[in-house]
Amino acid sequence: MKNFIMKAFVIASITSVISCTNDNDPLPIVPTGGLVPKTIERSYSQGWPTSTVTYTYDGNKIKEININPQPDVSKGKFTYTGDNITKLEVFSGPNFTPYTVSTFEYANDKLSKVTSIYNSNTTVRNYTYNADGTVTEVTTGAYNSNKKYTLSSGNIAKTEYLDNNGNVVSTDTATFDAKNNIHKNITGLSKIFNLEGLFWDLIQADANNRLIYNQGTINTTYTYEYNSDGYPTKRVETKGTNTTTSVITY
């Protein structure tokens, strides 16, 4: 599997070029359900090359995410059934070599199962919605794990990692602002847990924006600038001595 440093490159930044059109040019599809990101341009204090991601849509349904430069992952392609995301295909390199494929299944309009294939290895995640409002994720296949998510106002506020007996081994926690998440208005996204685990942080399912993310002894902090509608236009992520600055356009 590709190393984590290479994965960190795949986050985003591209310049939009608007050209003149004639009467025969097709009209662009314009999102109608609220703001969605068009580009994210990210620069790194470590001196890595500035990276670029562009998002394309059909209305507010995400179609593709394209990444440049392309040292590792280069594109994600989404498929819908109705308003539910049912497939995510991830490609690598400038030739868009197939990398992973994940399919999503639903029951009672809630995510029930995710099947991911990487290098002929299959991983299956099954979801159970508990009476206390938490959601349990059981992963089997290429590797095994158990997690429990605690939700708060549309955000994953806590992730507990469990042993086979259901005991908590470790816990990640997050706090959030009260503003709109960059990806809040993408159709079907709020139903999916751990999409970051499938496509890193190029797309996030929370309703608001993280301020602090605590992973045991590792803390990541975030600061933002917002537009008049309460959506981030700039994000500065700090982990240890490293910072990543993202500039978002809608």
PDB file of C-alpha atoms in Angstrom:
ATOM      1  CA  MET A   1       0.000   0.000   0.000  1.00  0.00           C
ATOM      2  CA  LYS A   2       1.233   3.470  -0.759  1.00  0.00           C
ATOM      3  CA  ASN A   3       2.917   5.280   2.134  1.00  0.00           C
ATOM      4  CA  PHE A   4       1.250   7.922   4.238  1.00  0.00           C
ATOM      5  CA  ILE A   5       3.492  10.738   3.040  1.00  0.00           C
ATOM      6  CA  MET A   6       2.375  10.169  -0.517  1.00  0.00           C
ATOM      7  CA  LYS A   7      -1.260  10.052   0.607  1.00  0.00           C
ATOM      8  CA  ALA A   8      -0.889  13.436   2.248  1.00  0.00           C
ATOM      9  CA  PHE A   9      -0.204  14.953  -1.138  1.00  0.00           C
ATOM     10  CA  VAL A  10      -3.706  14.166  -2.418  1.00  0.00           C
ATOM     11  CA  ILE A  11      -5.643  16.995  -0.909  1.00  0.00           C
ATOM     12  CA  ALA A  12      -6.312  19.836  -3.299  1.00  0.00           C
ATOM     13  CA  SER A  13      -5.822  23.030  -5.331  1.00  0.00           C
ATOM     14  CA  ILE A  14      -6.780  24.018  -8.886  1.00  0.00           C
ATOM     15  CA  THR A  15      -7.446  27.162 -10.850  1.00  0.00           C
ATOM     16  CA  SER A  16     -10.717  27.514 -12.715  1.00  0.00           C
ATOM     17  CA  VAL A  17     -10.643  28.803 -16.287  1.00  0.00           C
ATOM     18  CA  ILE A  18     -13.887  30.211 -17.603  1.00  0.00           C
ATOM     19  CA  SER A  19     -14.045  30.448 -21.360  1.00  0.00           C
ATOM     20  CA  CYS A  20     -16.496  32.136 -23.673  1.00  0.00           C
ATOM     21  CA  THR A  21     -19.339  29.981 -24.962  1.00  0.00           C
ATOM     22  CA  ASN A  22     -21.422  30.120 -28.082  1.00  0.00           C
ATOM     23  CA  ASP A  23     -25.099  29.346 -28.499  1.00  0.00           C
ATOM     24  CA  ASN A  24     -24.344  25.701 -29.269  1.00  0.00           C
ATOM     25  CA  ASP A  25     -22.311  25.054 -26.122  1.00  0.00           C
ATOM     26  CA  PRO A  26     -24.087  22.990 -23.445  1.00  0.00           C
ATOM     27  CA  LEU A  27     -25.113  24.886 -20.341  1.00  0.00           C
ATOM     28  CA  PRO A  28     -23.197  23.929 -17.184  1.00  0.00           C
ATOM     29  CA  ILE A  29     -25.021  21.958 -14.499  1.00  0.00           C
ATOM     30  CA  VAL A  30     -25.426  24.305 -11.546  1.00  0.00           C
ATOM     31  CA  PRO A  31     -25.872  22.969  -7.991  1.00  0.00           C
ATOM     32  CA  THR A  32     -29.332  23.884  -6.683  1.00  0.00           C
ATOM     33  CA  GLY A  33     -29.229  22.580  -3.115  1.00  0.00           C
ATOM     34  CA  GLY A  34     -26.718  24.948  -1.507  1.00  0.00           C
ATOM     35  CA  LEU A  35     -23.018  25.694  -1.942  1.00  0.00           C
ATOM     36  CA  VAL A  36     -20.594  22.895  -2.837  1.00  0.00           C
ATOM     37  CA  PRO A  37     -16.813  23.213  -3.287  1.00  0.00           C
ATOM     38  CA  LYS A  38     -15.412  23.582  -6.800  1.00  0.00           C
ATOM     39  CA  THR A  39     -11.711  23.621  -5.930  1.00  0.00           C
ATOM     40  CA  ILE A  40      -9.445  23.344  -2.906  1.00  0.00           C
ATOM     41  CA  GLU A  41      -5.869  24.574  -3.183  1.00  0.00           C
ATOM     42  CA  ARG A  42      -3.564  23.294  -0.488  1.00  0.00           C
ATOM     43  CA  SER A  43      -0.019  24.279   0.459  1.00  0.00           C
ATOM     44  CA  TYR A  44       2.266  22.637   3.003  1.00  0.00           C
ATOM     45  CA  SER A  45       4.757  24.012   5.510  1.00  0.00           C
ATOM     46  CA  GLN A  46       6.902  20.894   4.913  1.00  0.00           C
ATOM     47  CA  GLY A  47       7.749  22.204   1.437  1.00  0.00           C
ATOM     48  CA  TRP A  48       5.759  19.620  -0.528  1.00  0.00           C
ATOM     49  CA  PRO A  49       4.349  20.752  -3.883  1.00  0.00           C
ATOM     50  CA  THR A  50       1.069  22.649  -3.782  1.00  0.00           C
ATOM     51  CA  SER A  51      -1.723  20.198  -4.564  1.00  0.00           C
ATOM     52  CA  THR A  52      -5.031  20.687  -6.313  1.00  0.00           C
ATOM     53  CA  VAL A  53      -8.426  19.018  -6.238  1.00  0.00           C
ATOM     54  CA  THR A  54     -11.382  19.846  -8.462  1.00  0.00           C
ATOM     55  CA  TYR A  55     -14.916  18.641  -7.836  1.00  0.00           C
ATOM     56  CA  THR A  56     -17.500  18.049 -10.567  1.00  0.00           C
ATOM     57  CA  TYR A  57     -21.237  17.567 -10.003  1.00  0.00           C
ATOM     58  CA  ASP A  58     -24.579  16.678 -11.479  1.00  0.00           C
ATOM     59  CA  GLY A  59     -26.675  19.177  -9.536  1.00  0.00           C
ATOM     60  CA  ASN A  60     -25.514  18.519  -5.953  1.00  0.00           C
ATOM     61  CA  LYS A  61     -24.524  14.917  -6.653  1.00  0.00           C
ATOM     62  CA  ILE A  62     -20.767  14.493  -6.664  1.00  0.00           C
ATOM     63  CA  LYS A  63     -19.514  12.900  -9.910  1.00  0.00           C
ATOM     64  CA  GLU A  64     -15.732  13.071  -9.707  1.00  0.00           C
ATOM     65  CA  ILE A  65     -12.869  14.402  -7.645  1.00  0.00           C
ATOM     66  CA  ASN A  66      -9.680  14.972  -9.646  1.00  0.00           C
ATOM     67  CA  ILE A  67      -6.294  15.500  -8.000  1.00  0.00           C
ATOM     68  CA  ASN A  68      -3.172  17.212  -9.317  1.00  0.00           C
ATOM     69  CA  PRO A  69      -0.263  16.520  -8.993  1.00  0.00           C
ATOM     70  CA  GLN A  70      -0.751  12.754  -9.027  1.00  0.00           C
ATOM     71  CA  PRO A  71       1.936  11.016  -6.935  1.00  0.00           C
ATOM     72  CA  ASP A  72      -0.599   8.531  -5.589  1.00  0.00           C
ATOM     73  CA  VAL A  73      -4.388   8.800  -5.811  1.00  0.00           C
ATOM     74  CA  SER A  74      -5.477  10.829  -8.851  1.00  0.00           C
ATOM     75  CA  LYS A  75      -9.268  10.512  -9.133  1.00  0.00           C
ATOM     76  CA  GLY A  76     -12.414   9.393  -7.332  1.00  0.00           C
ATOM     77  CA  LYS A  77     -15.557   8.550  -9.289  1.00  0.00           C
ATOM     78  CA  PHE A  78     -18.967   8.330  -7.586  1.00  0.00           C
ATOM     79  CA  THR A  79     -22.118   6.466  -8.642  1.00  0.00           C
ATOM     80  CA  TYR A  80     -25.619   7.094  -7.268  1.00  0.00           C
ATOM     81  CA  THR A  81     -28.821   5.084  -7.072  1.00  0.00           C
ATOM     82  CA  GLY A  82     -31.504   7.660  -6.463  1.00  0.00           C
ATOM     83  CA  ASP A  83     -30.037  10.035  -3.870  1.00  0.00           C
ATOM     84  CA  ASN A  84     -27.751   7.427  -2.294  1.00  0.00           C
ATOM     85  CA  ILE A  85     -24.055   7.029  -3.112  1.00  0.00           C
ATOM     86  CA  THR A  86     -23.688   3.365  -4.101  1.00  0.00           C
ATOM     87  CA  LYS A  87     -20.150   3.158  -5.502  1.00  0.00           C
ATOM     88  CA  LEU A  88     -16.796   4.911  -5.100  1.00  0.00           C
ATOM     89  CA  GLU A  89     -14.016   4.044  -7.561  1.00  0.00           C
ATOM     90  CA  VAL A  90     -10.554   5.365  -6.703  1.00  0.00           C
ATOM     91  CA  PHE A  91      -7.789   5.608  -9.313  1.00  0.00           C
ATOM     92  CA  SER A  92      -4.042   6.252  -9.059  1.00  0.00           C
ATOM     93  CA  GLY A  93      -1.435   7.941 -11.222  1.00  0.00           C
ATOM     94  CA  PRO A  94      -1.733   9.998 -14.425  1.00  0.00           C
ATOM     95  CA  ASN A  95      -3.123   6.979 -16.320  1.00  0.00           C
ATOM     96  CA  PHE A  96      -5.921   6.528 -13.750  1.00  0.00           C
ATOM     97  CA  THR A  97      -5.045   2.956 -12.842  1.00  0.00           C
ATOM     98  CA  PRO A  98      -7.836   1.303 -10.792  1.00  0.00           C
ATOM     99  CA  TYR A  99      -6.866   1.444  -7.107  1.00  0.00           C
ATOM    100  CA  THR A 100      -9.876   0.593  -4.912  1.00  0.00           C
ATOM    101  CA  VAL A 101     -13.592   0.021  -5.443  1.00  0.00           C
ATOM    102  CA  SER A 102     -16.133   0.429  -2.646  1.00  0.00           C
ATOM    103  CA  THR A 103     -19.850  -0.328  -2.880  1.00  0.00           C
ATOM    104  CA  PHE A 104     -22.465   0.972  -0.440  1.00  0.00           C
ATOM    105  CA  GLU A 105     -25.677  -0.771   0.620  1.00  0.00           C
ATOM    106  CA  TYR A 106     -28.596   0.728   2.546  1.00  0.00           C
ATOM    107  CA  ALA A 107     -31.472  -0.528   4.709  1.00  0.00           C
ATOM    108  CA  ASN A 108     -34.337   1.763   5.763  1.00  0.00           C
ATOM    109  CA  ASP A 109     -32.454   4.564   3.967  1.00  0.00           C
ATOM    110  CA  LYS A 110     -29.439   4.176   6.287  1.00  0.00           C
ATOM    111  CA  LEU A 111     -26.001   2.874   5.383  1.00  0.00           C
ATOM    112  CA  SER A 112     -25.859  -0.829   6.286  1.00  0.00           C
ATOM    113  CA  LYS A 113     -22.797  -2.256   4.506  1.00  0.00           C
ATOM    114  CA  VAL A 114     -19.657  -1.142   2.662  1.00  0.00           C
ATOM    115  CA  THR A 115     -17.610  -3.610   0.610  1.00  0.00           C
ATOM    116  CA  SER A 116     -14.139  -2.442  -0.471  1.00  0.00           C
ATOM    117  CA  ILE A 117     -11.701  -4.231  -2.794  1.00  0.00           C
ATOM    118  CA  TYR A 118      -7.992  -3.367  -2.887  1.00  0.00           C
ATOM    119  CA  ASN A 119      -5.410  -5.547  -4.672  1.00  0.00           C
ATOM    120  CA  SER A 120      -7.920  -8.439  -4.805  1.00  0.00           C
ATOM    121  CA  ASN A 121      -8.374  -8.201  -1.019  1.00  0.00           C
ATOM    122  CA  THR A 122     -11.935  -7.613   0.162  1.00  0.00           C
ATOM    123  CA  THR A 123     -12.937  -5.724   3.320  1.00  0.00           C
ATOM    124  CA  VAL A 124     -16.548  -5.595   4.520  1.00  0.00           C
ATOM    125  CA  ARG A 125     -17.932  -3.050   6.984  1.00  0.00           C
ATOM    126  CA  ASN A 126     -21.354  -3.718   8.551  1.00  0.00           C
ATOM    127  CA  TYR A 127     -23.272  -1.040  10.474  1.00  0.00           C
ATOM    128  CA  THR A 128     -25.705  -1.372  13.382  1.00  0.00           C
ATOM    129  CA  TYR A 129     -27.759   1.561  14.678  1.00  0.00           C
ATOM    130  CA  ASN A 130     -28.020   1.286  18.444  1.00  0.00           C
ATOM    131  CA  ALA A 131     -30.863   2.385  20.734  1.00  0.00           C
ATOM    132  CA  ASP A 132     -28.638   5.006  22.396  1.00  0.00           C
ATOM    133  CA  GLY A 133     -28.019   6.751  19.053  1.00  0.00           C
ATOM    134  CA  THR A 134     -24.505   5.381  18.528  1.00  0.00           C
ATOM    135  CA  VAL A 135     -23.514   3.412  15.431  1.00  0.00           C
ATOM    136  CA  THR A 136     -21.375   0.265  15.552  1.00  0.00           C
ATOM    137  CA  GLU A 137     -19.061  -0.630  12.657  1.00  0.00           C
ATOM    138  CA  VAL A 138     -17.753  -4.213  12.393  1.00  0.00           C
ATOM    139  CA  THR A 139     -15.014  -4.740   9.789  1.00  0.00           C
ATOM    140  CA  THR A 140     -14.038  -8.187   8.491  1.00  0.00           C
ATOM    141  CA  GLY A 141     -11.977  -9.547   5.622  1.00  0.00           C
ATOM    142  CA  ALA A 142      -8.550  -8.162   4.756  1.00  0.00           C
ATOM    143  CA  TYR A 143      -8.401  -6.895   8.353  1.00  0.00           C
ATOM    144  CA  ASN A 144     -10.739  -7.018  11.344  1.00  0.00           C
ATOM    145  CA  SER A 145     -11.792  -4.154  13.605  1.00  0.00           C
ATOM    146  CA  ASN A 146     -14.714  -2.893  15.661  1.00  0.00           C
ATOM    147  CA  LYS A 147     -15.674   0.756  16.124  1.00  0.00           C
ATOM    148  CA  LYS A 148     -18.489   2.692  17.721  1.00  0.00           C
ATOM    149  CA  TYR A 149     -19.404   6.193  16.532  1.00  0.00           C
ATOM    150  CA  THR A 150     -21.096   8.785  18.734  1.00  0.00           C
ATOM    151  CA  LEU A 151     -22.959  11.407  16.715  1.00  0.00           C
ATOM    152  CA  SER A 152     -23.779  14.968  17.769  1.00  0.00           C
ATOM    153  CA  SER A 153     -25.712  17.418  15.572  1.00  0.00           C
ATOM    154  CA  GLY A 154     -24.696  15.582  12.402  1.00  0.00           C
ATOM    155  CA  ASN A 155     -21.033  15.237  13.394  1.00  0.00           C
ATOM    156  CA  ILE A 156     -18.935  12.240  14.443  1.00  0.00           C
ATOM    157  CA  ALA A 157     -17.955  13.547  17.870  1.00  0.00           C
ATOM    158  CA  LYS A 158     -16.349  10.354  19.159  1.00  0.00           C
ATOM    159  CA  THR A 159     -14.936   7.153  17.653  1.00  0.00           C
ATOM    160  CA  GLU A 160     -14.277   4.278  20.040  1.00  0.00           C
ATOM    161  CA  TYR A 161     -12.074   1.369  18.952  1.00  0.00           C
ATOM    162  CA  LEU A 162     -13.292  -1.879  20.499  1.00  0.00           C
ATOM    163  CA  ASP A 163     -11.819  -5.304  21.141  1.00  0.00           C
ATOM    164  CA  ASN A 164     -13.672  -8.512  20.271  1.00  0.00           C
ATOM    165  CA  ASN A 165     -15.506  -8.368  23.614  1.00  0.00           C
ATOM    166  CA  GLY A 166     -16.775  -4.839  23.026  1.00  0.00           C
ATOM    167  CA  ASN A 167     -14.344  -3.186  25.443  1.00  0.00           C
ATOM    168  CA  VAL A 168     -12.941   0.228  24.519  1.00  0.00           C
ATOM    169  CA  VAL A 169      -9.270   0.058  23.555  1.00  0.00           C
ATOM    170  CA  SER A 170      -8.776   3.670  22.442  1.00  0.00           C
ATOM    171  CA  THR A 171     -10.859   6.741  21.632  1.00  0.00           C
ATOM    172  CA  ASP A 172     -10.710   9.595  19.108  1.00  0.00           C
ATOM    173  CA  THR A 173     -12.691  12.763  19.845  1.00  0.00           C
ATOM    174  CA  ALA A 174     -13.551  15.863  17.842  1.00  0.00           C
ATOM    175  CA  THR A 175     -15.027  19.275  18.564  1.00  0.00           C
ATOM    176  CA  PHE A 176     -16.716  21.409  15.908  1.00  0.00           C
ATOM    177  CA  ASP A 177     -17.668  24.972  15.055  1.00  0.00           C
ATOM    178  CA  ALA A 178     -21.261  25.997  14.338  1.00  0.00           C
ATOM    179  CA  LYS A 179     -20.611  26.867  10.684  1.00  0.00           C
ATOM    180  CA  ASN A 180     -21.335  24.916   7.496  1.00  0.00           C
ATOM    181  CA  ASN A 181     -19.026  22.067   6.518  1.00  0.00           C
ATOM    182  CA  ILE A 182     -17.335  22.442   3.135  1.00  0.00           C
ATOM    183  CA  HIS A 183     -19.074  19.300   1.838  1.00  0.00           C
ATOM    184  CA  LYS A 184     -22.374  19.686   3.729  1.00  0.00           C
ATOM    185  CA  ASN A 185     -24.610  20.020   0.654  1.00  0.00           C
ATOM    186  CA  ILE A 186     -23.307  17.060  -1.362  1.00  0.00           C
ATOM    187  CA  THR A 187     -26.270  14.734  -1.893  1.00  0.00           C
ATOM    188  CA  GLY A 188     -26.138  11.496   0.114  1.00  0.00           C
ATOM    189  CA  LEU A 189     -22.867  12.249   1.854  1.00  0.00           C
ATOM    190  CA  SER A 190     -24.299  12.618   5.375  1.00  0.00           C
ATOM    191  CA  LYS A 191     -25.318   8.930   5.405  1.00  0.00           C
ATOM    192  CA  ILE A 192     -21.772   7.611   4.993  1.00  0.00           C
ATOM    193  CA  PHE A 193     -19.420   6.935   7.908  1.00  0.00           C
ATOM    194  CA  ASN A 194     -15.654   6.850   7.574  1.00  0.00           C
ATOM    195  CA  LEU A 195     -15.571   8.054   3.990  1.00  0.00           C
ATOM    196  CA  GLU A 196     -12.287   9.678   4.951  1.00  0.00           C
ATOM    197  CA  GLY A 197     -10.956   6.168   5.500  1.00  0.00           C
ATOM    198  CA  LEU A 198     -11.859   5.322   1.903  1.00  0.00           C
ATOM    199  CA  PHE A 199     -10.779   8.582   0.250  1.00  0.00           C
ATOM    200  CA  TRP A 200      -8.806  10.405   2.987  1.00  0.00           C
ATOM    201  CA  ASP A 201      -9.960  13.933   3.805  1.00  0.00           C
ATOM    202  CA  LEU A 202     -10.828  14.924   0.258  1.00  0.00           C
ATOM    203  CA  ILE A 203     -14.457  14.588   1.279  1.00  0.00           C
ATOM    204  CA  GLN A 204     -16.013  14.752   4.758  1.00  0.00           C
ATOM    205  CA  ALA A 205     -19.455  13.735   5.990  1.00  0.00           C
ATOM    206  CA  ASP A 206     -19.746  15.966   9.080  1.00  0.00           C
ATOM    207  CA  ALA A 207     -22.294  18.804   9.154  1.00  0.00           C
ATOM    208  CA  ASN A 208     -19.857  21.295  10.694  1.00  0.00           C
ATOM    209  CA  ASN A 209     -16.089  21.864  10.663  1.00  0.00           C
ATOM    210  CA  ARG A 210     -13.584  20.314  13.039  1.00  0.00           C
ATOM    211  CA  LEU A 211     -11.807  22.609  15.472  1.00  0.00           C
ATOM    212  CA  ILE A 212      -9.845  19.976  17.398  1.00  0.00           C
ATOM    213  CA  TYR A 213      -9.278  16.327  16.504  1.00  0.00           C
ATOM    214  CA  ASN A 214      -7.741  14.255  19.292  1.00  0.00           C
ATOM    215  CA  GLN A 215      -6.252  10.870  18.420  1.00  0.00           C
ATOM    216  CA  GLY A 216      -4.787   9.676  21.692  1.00  0.00           C
ATOM    217  CA  THR A 217      -1.592  11.681  22.118  1.00  0.00           C
ATOM    218  CA  ILE A 218      -1.908  13.317  18.682  1.00  0.00           C
ATOM    219  CA  ASN A 219      -3.875  16.561  18.448  1.00  0.00           C
ATOM    220  CA  THR A 220      -4.783  18.334  15.228  1.00  0.00           C
ATOM    221  CA  THR A 221      -6.232  21.863  15.369  1.00  0.00           C
ATOM    222  CA  TYR A 222      -8.068  23.841  12.693  1.00  0.00           C
ATOM    223  CA  THR A 223      -8.722  27.540  12.178  1.00  0.00           C
ATOM    224  CA  TYR A 224     -10.956  29.046   9.472  1.00  0.00           C
ATOM    225  CA  GLU A 225     -11.956  32.076   7.499  1.00  0.00           C
ATOM    226  CA  TYR A 226     -15.605  32.100   6.357  1.00  0.00           C
ATOM    227  CA  ASN A 227     -17.695  33.709   3.636  1.00  0.00           C
ATOM    228  CA  SER A 228     -20.926  35.606   4.338  1.00  0.00           C
ATOM    229  CA  ASP A 229     -22.923  32.341   4.124  1.00  0.00           C
ATOM    230  CA  GLY A 230     -20.868  30.686   6.865  1.00  0.00           C
ATOM    231  CA  TYR A 231     -18.820  28.341   4.653  1.00  0.00           C
ATOM    232  CA  PRO A 232     -15.026  28.101   5.048  1.00  0.00           C
ATOM    233  CA  THR A 233     -12.949  29.847   2.393  1.00  0.00           C
ATOM    234  CA  LYS A 234      -9.646  29.122   4.133  1.00  0.00           C
ATOM    235  CA  ARG A 235      -8.577  26.423   6.565  1.00  0.00           C
ATOM    236  CA  VAL A 236      -5.296  26.094   8.428  1.00  0.00           C
ATOM    237  CA  GLU A 237      -4.629  22.628   9.829  1.00  0.00           C
ATOM    238  CA  THR A 238      -1.873  22.258  12.429  1.00  0.00           C
ATOM    239  CA  LYS A 239      -0.429  18.939  13.596  1.00  0.00           C
ATOM    240  CA  GLY A 240       2.694  19.278  15.703  1.00  0.00           C
ATOM    241  CA  THR A 241       5.024  21.659  13.854  1.00  0.00           C
ATOM    242  CA  ASN A 242       3.426  21.049  10.450  1.00  0.00           C
ATOM    243  CA  THR A 243       0.682  23.200   8.943  1.00  0.00           C
ATOM    244  CA  THR A 244      -1.453  22.729   5.860  1.00  0.00           C
ATOM    245  CA  THR A 245      -3.315  25.710   4.378  1.00  0.00           C
ATOM    246  CA  SER A 246      -6.366  25.099   2.179  1.00  0.00           C
ATOM    247  CA  VAL A 247      -8.093  27.746   0.059  1.00  0.00           C
ATOM    248  CA  ILE A 248     -11.627  26.776  -0.985  1.00  0.00           C
ATOM    249  CA  THR A 249     -13.724  28.129  -3.863  1.00  0.00           C
ATOM    250  CA  TYR A 250     -17.434  27.444  -4.429  1.00  0.00           C
TER     251      TYR A 250
END
